Amino acid sequence: MRLTKFTDLALRAVMRLAVSEEDGLLTTRQVAEAMDVPYAHMAKAITRLQHLGVVEARRGRGGGLGLTVLGRRASVGWLVRELEGEEEVVACEGDTPCPLRGACRLRGALRDAQRAFYAALDPLTVADVVASPTGPVLVGLIGRRSD
């Protein structure tokens, strides 16, 4: 299974924000620069994370982005499901339905593999994925682009 670039950006943003207490609140632009991605792409990911209740944005002087309690305790599996959706790995229906859909064993096997993928991520929390050695690397990331 392959994650979308959007989910990848959102996960990286959550990971960076999880260690931001060490260097203060960050802006969306700072997170985008640290991850070396366009600001507009990161802004969309941050907005989705806000809608999920994982990230909060504080406005004004001293403002910035921070993880909510949910964001700190979130299961990586839950977060990926929310960002990716739980659609089937293959589209057997649609404009040109697969002629095997009534007797296909592959569809069920792929569905089982998808469940196993999420089950492997469910026990991991955001705190788990930012533990050393990842956390110090995240803190040390500095922007490399100038949009």
PDB file of C-alpha atoms in Angstrom:
ATOM      1  CA  MET A   1       0.000   0.000   0.000  1.00  0.00           C
ATOM      2  CA  ARG A   2       1.267   3.451  -0.830  1.00  0.00           C
ATOM      3  CA  LEU A   3       0.318   6.612   1.037  1.00  0.00           C
ATOM      4  CA  THR A   4      -0.594   9.764  -0.833  1.00  0.00           C
ATOM      5  CA  LYS A   5       1.823  12.683  -0.743  1.00  0.00           C
ATOM      6  CA  PHE A   6      -0.834  14.602   1.199  1.00  0.00           C
ATOM      7  CA  THR A   7      -0.829  12.012   3.993  1.00  0.00           C
ATOM      8  CA  ASP A   8       2.964  11.955   3.996  1.00  0.00           C
ATOM      9  CA  LEU A   9       3.066  15.757   4.415  1.00  0.00           C
ATOM     10  CA  ALA A  10       0.474  15.680   7.173  1.00  0.00           C
ATOM     11  CA  LEU A  11       2.349  12.970   9.083  1.00  0.00           C
ATOM     12  CA  ARG A  12       5.628  14.855   8.770  1.00  0.00           C
ATOM     13  CA  ALA A  13       3.927  18.027  10.013  1.00  0.00           C
ATOM     14  CA  VAL A  14       2.519  16.207  13.039  1.00  0.00           C
ATOM     15  CA  MET A  15       5.929  14.730  13.786  1.00  0.00           C
ATOM     16  CA  ARG A  16       7.629  18.122  13.559  1.00  0.00           C
ATOM     17  CA  LEU A  17       5.001  19.774  15.744  1.00  0.00           C
ATOM     18  CA  ALA A  18       5.311  16.962  18.289  1.00  0.00           C
ATOM     19  CA  VAL A  19       8.854  18.087  19.061  1.00  0.00           C
ATOM     20  CA  SER A  20       8.273  21.842  18.699  1.00  0.00           C
ATOM     21  CA  GLU A  21       8.153  22.504  22.452  1.00  0.00           C
ATOM     22  CA  GLU A  22      11.921  22.424  22.392  1.00  0.00           C
ATOM     23  CA  ASP A  23      12.075  25.410  20.024  1.00  0.00           C
ATOM     24  CA  GLY A  24       8.691  27.116  20.521  1.00  0.00           C
ATOM     25  CA  LEU A  25       5.562  27.294  18.400  1.00  0.00           C
ATOM     26  CA  LEU A  26       6.085  27.090  14.663  1.00  0.00           C
ATOM     27  CA  THR A  27       4.232  28.652  11.766  1.00  0.00           C
ATOM     28  CA  THR A  28       2.965  26.735   8.767  1.00  0.00           C
ATOM     29  CA  ARG A  29       5.698  28.383   6.700  1.00  0.00           C
ATOM     30  CA  GLN A  30       8.390  27.189   9.124  1.00  0.00           C
ATOM     31  CA  VAL A  31       7.058  23.627   9.039  1.00  0.00           C
ATOM     32  CA  ALA A  32       6.930  23.724   5.232  1.00  0.00           C
ATOM     33  CA  GLU A  33      10.496  25.015   5.047  1.00  0.00           C
ATOM     34  CA  ALA A  34      11.767  22.422   7.513  1.00  0.00           C
ATOM     35  CA  MET A  35      10.156  19.652   5.451  1.00  0.00           C
ATOM     36  CA  ASP A  36      11.337  21.239   2.184  1.00  0.00           C
ATOM     37  CA  VAL A  37       7.854  21.361   0.637  1.00  0.00           C
ATOM     38  CA  PRO A  38       5.802  24.185  -0.875  1.00  0.00           C
ATOM     39  CA  TYR A  39       3.939  26.339   1.628  1.00  0.00           C
ATOM     40  CA  ALA A  40       0.589  25.872  -0.146  1.00  0.00           C
ATOM     41  CA  HIS A  41       0.813  22.081   0.119  1.00  0.00           C
ATOM     42  CA  MET A  42       1.693  22.210   3.805  1.00  0.00           C
ATOM     43  CA  ALA A  43      -1.079  24.743   4.476  1.00  0.00           C
ATOM     44  CA  LYS A  44      -3.654  22.302   3.062  1.00  0.00           C
ATOM     45  CA  ALA A  45      -2.304  19.497   5.238  1.00  0.00           C
ATOM     46  CA  ILE A  46      -2.328  21.715   8.343  1.00  0.00           C
ATOM     47  CA  THR A  47      -5.921  22.753   7.621  1.00  0.00           C
ATOM     48  CA  ARG A  48      -7.000  19.106   7.400  1.00  0.00           C
ATOM     49  CA  LEU A  49      -5.180  18.324  10.653  1.00  0.00           C
ATOM     50  CA  GLN A  50      -7.000  21.232  12.306  1.00  0.00           C
ATOM     51  CA  HIS A  51     -10.355  19.846  11.117  1.00  0.00           C
ATOM     52  CA  LEU A  52      -9.424  16.484  12.627  1.00  0.00           C
ATOM     53  CA  GLY A  53      -8.667  18.185  15.955  1.00  0.00           C
ATOM     54  CA  VAL A  54      -5.007  17.153  15.860  1.00  0.00           C
ATOM     55  CA  VAL A  55      -3.489  20.621  15.384  1.00  0.00           C
ATOM     56  CA  GLU A  56      -4.498  23.953  16.848  1.00  0.00           C
ATOM     57  CA  ALA A  57      -3.467  27.323  15.482  1.00  0.00           C
ATOM     58  CA  ARG A  58      -3.025  30.285  17.790  1.00  0.00           C
ATOM     59  CA  ARG A  59      -3.221  33.698  16.166  1.00  0.00           C
ATOM     60  CA  GLY A  60      -1.409  36.881  17.008  1.00  0.00           C
ATOM     61  CA  ARG A  61       1.829  37.697  18.662  1.00  0.00           C
ATOM     62  CA  GLY A  62       3.297  34.578  20.190  1.00  0.00           C
ATOM     63  CA  GLY A  63       0.974  32.444  18.083  1.00  0.00           C
ATOM     64  CA  GLY A  64       1.744  29.440  15.974  1.00  0.00           C
ATOM     65  CA  LEU A  65       0.860  25.812  15.563  1.00  0.00           C
ATOM     66  CA  GLY A  66       0.677  23.206  18.279  1.00  0.00           C
ATOM     67  CA  LEU A  67      -0.590  19.680  18.697  1.00  0.00           C
ATOM     68  CA  THR A  68      -3.741  19.153  20.702  1.00  0.00           C
ATOM     69  CA  VAL A  69      -4.041  16.463  23.366  1.00  0.00           C
ATOM     70  CA  LEU A  70      -5.639  14.279  20.688  1.00  0.00           C
ATOM     71  CA  GLY A  71      -2.704  15.002  18.377  1.00  0.00           C
ATOM     72  CA  ARG A  72      -0.198  13.901  20.994  1.00  0.00           C
ATOM     73  CA  ARG A  73      -2.040  10.694  21.841  1.00  0.00           C
ATOM     74  CA  ALA A  74      -3.260   9.822  18.348  1.00  0.00           C
ATOM     75  CA  SER A  75      -2.636   6.411  16.917  1.00  0.00           C
ATOM     76  CA  VAL A  76      -0.714   6.610  13.660  1.00  0.00           C
ATOM     77  CA  GLY A  77      -3.155   4.043  12.249  1.00  0.00           C
ATOM     78  CA  TRP A  78      -6.141   6.245  13.115  1.00  0.00           C
ATOM     79  CA  LEU A  79      -4.454   9.286  11.635  1.00  0.00           C
ATOM     80  CA  VAL A  80      -3.592   7.517   8.372  1.00  0.00           C
ATOM     81  CA  ARG A  81      -7.160   6.166   8.096  1.00  0.00           C
ATOM     82  CA  GLU A  82      -8.562   9.663   8.580  1.00  0.00           C
ATOM     83  CA  LEU A  83      -6.202  11.164   6.003  1.00  0.00           C
ATOM     84  CA  GLU A  84      -6.386   8.372   3.425  1.00  0.00           C
ATOM     85  CA  GLY A  85      -9.888   7.092   3.916  1.00  0.00           C
ATOM     86  CA  GLU A  86     -10.666   3.409   3.991  1.00  0.00           C
ATOM     87  CA  GLU A  87     -11.430   2.874   0.346  1.00  0.00           C
ATOM     88  CA  GLU A  88     -10.555  -0.458  -1.159  1.00  0.00           C
ATOM     89  CA  VAL A  89      -7.058  -0.878  -2.554  1.00  0.00           C
ATOM     90  CA  VAL A  90      -8.474  -1.718  -5.979  1.00  0.00           C
ATOM     91  CA  ALA A  91     -11.600  -0.337  -7.635  1.00  0.00           C
ATOM     92  CA  CYS A  92     -13.620  -3.325  -8.782  1.00  0.00           C
ATOM     93  CA  GLU A  93     -16.732  -1.286  -9.506  1.00  0.00           C
ATOM     94  CA  GLY A  94     -17.172   1.916 -11.464  1.00  0.00           C
ATOM     95  CA  ASP A  95     -17.615   2.868 -15.113  1.00  0.00           C
ATOM     96  CA  THR A  96     -15.993  -0.328 -16.320  1.00  0.00           C
ATOM     97  CA  PRO A  97     -16.444  -2.891 -13.555  1.00  0.00           C
ATOM     98  CA  CYS A  98     -13.964  -5.721 -13.362  1.00  0.00           C
ATOM     99  CA  PRO A  99     -15.357  -8.851 -15.033  1.00  0.00           C
ATOM    100  CA  LEU A 100     -13.915 -10.941 -12.176  1.00  0.00           C
ATOM    101  CA  ARG A 101     -15.680  -9.074  -9.367  1.00  0.00           C
ATOM    102  CA  GLY A 102     -18.195 -11.867  -8.735  1.00  0.00           C
ATOM    103  CA  ALA A 103     -15.579 -14.596  -8.335  1.00  0.00           C
ATOM    104  CA  CYS A 104     -12.359 -12.781  -7.508  1.00  0.00           C
ATOM    105  CA  ARG A 105     -10.201 -13.934  -4.615  1.00  0.00           C
ATOM    106  CA  LEU A 106      -7.673 -11.127  -5.081  1.00  0.00           C
ATOM    107  CA  ARG A 107     -10.054  -8.437  -3.816  1.00  0.00           C
ATOM    108  CA  GLY A 108     -10.453 -10.179  -0.451  1.00  0.00           C
ATOM    109  CA  ALA A 109      -6.719 -10.784  -0.122  1.00  0.00           C
ATOM    110  CA  LEU A 110      -6.011  -7.112  -0.807  1.00  0.00           C
ATOM    111  CA  ARG A 111      -8.651  -6.073   1.727  1.00  0.00           C
ATOM    112  CA  ASP A 112      -6.981  -8.337   4.316  1.00  0.00           C
ATOM    113  CA  ALA A 113      -3.584  -6.831   3.493  1.00  0.00           C
ATOM    114  CA  GLN A 114      -4.992  -3.327   3.949  1.00  0.00           C
ATOM    115  CA  ARG A 115      -6.392  -4.285   7.360  1.00  0.00           C
ATOM    116  CA  ALA A 116      -3.000  -5.741   8.334  1.00  0.00           C
ATOM    117  CA  PHE A 117      -1.291  -2.515   7.213  1.00  0.00           C
ATOM    118  CA  TYR A 118      -3.519  -0.408   9.473  1.00  0.00           C
ATOM    119  CA  ALA A 119      -3.282  -2.929  12.310  1.00  0.00           C
ATOM    120  CA  ALA A 120       0.510  -2.572  12.239  1.00  0.00           C
ATOM    121  CA  LEU A 121       0.165   1.211  12.597  1.00  0.00           C
ATOM    122  CA  ASP A 122      -2.571   1.195  15.266  1.00  0.00           C
ATOM    123  CA  PRO A 123      -0.315   0.574  18.292  1.00  0.00           C
ATOM    124  CA  LEU A 124       2.064   3.385  17.301  1.00  0.00           C
ATOM    125  CA  THR A 125       1.417   6.838  18.705  1.00  0.00           C
ATOM    126  CA  VAL A 126       2.829  10.138  17.544  1.00  0.00           C
ATOM    127  CA  ALA A 127       5.132  10.045  20.590  1.00  0.00           C
ATOM    128  CA  ASP A 128       6.453   6.648  19.473  1.00  0.00           C
ATOM    129  CA  VAL A 129       7.429   7.865  16.011  1.00  0.00           C
ATOM    130  CA  VAL A 130       9.245  10.962  17.289  1.00  0.00           C
ATOM    131  CA  ALA A 131      11.290   9.147  19.937  1.00  0.00           C
ATOM    132  CA  SER A 132      15.062   9.233  19.591  1.00  0.00           C
ATOM    133  CA  PRO A 133      16.779   9.199  17.146  1.00  0.00           C
ATOM    134  CA  THR A 134      13.972  10.823  15.098  1.00  0.00           C
ATOM    135  CA  GLY A 135      13.066  13.634  17.513  1.00  0.00           C
ATOM    136  CA  PRO A 136      16.476  15.305  17.628  1.00  0.00           C
ATOM    137  CA  VAL A 137      16.688  15.175  13.830  1.00  0.00           C
ATOM    138  CA  LEU A 138      13.259  16.808  13.556  1.00  0.00           C
ATOM    139  CA  VAL A 139      14.287  19.601  15.940  1.00  0.00           C
ATOM    140  CA  GLY A 140      17.438  20.204  13.910  1.00  0.00           C
ATOM    141  CA  LEU A 141      15.645  20.608  10.607  1.00  0.00           C
ATOM    142  CA  ILE A 142      15.895  24.088   9.224  1.00  0.00           C
ATOM    143  CA  GLY A 143      14.304  25.506   6.121  1.00  0.00           C
ATOM    144  CA  ARG A 144      16.155  24.989   2.883  1.00  0.00           C
ATOM    145  CA  ARG A 145      13.829  26.684   0.416  1.00  0.00           C
ATOM    146  CA  SER A 146      12.719  30.208  -0.201  1.00  0.00           C
ATOM    147  CA  ASP A 147       9.196  30.384  -1.660  1.00  0.00           C
TER     148      ASP A 147
END
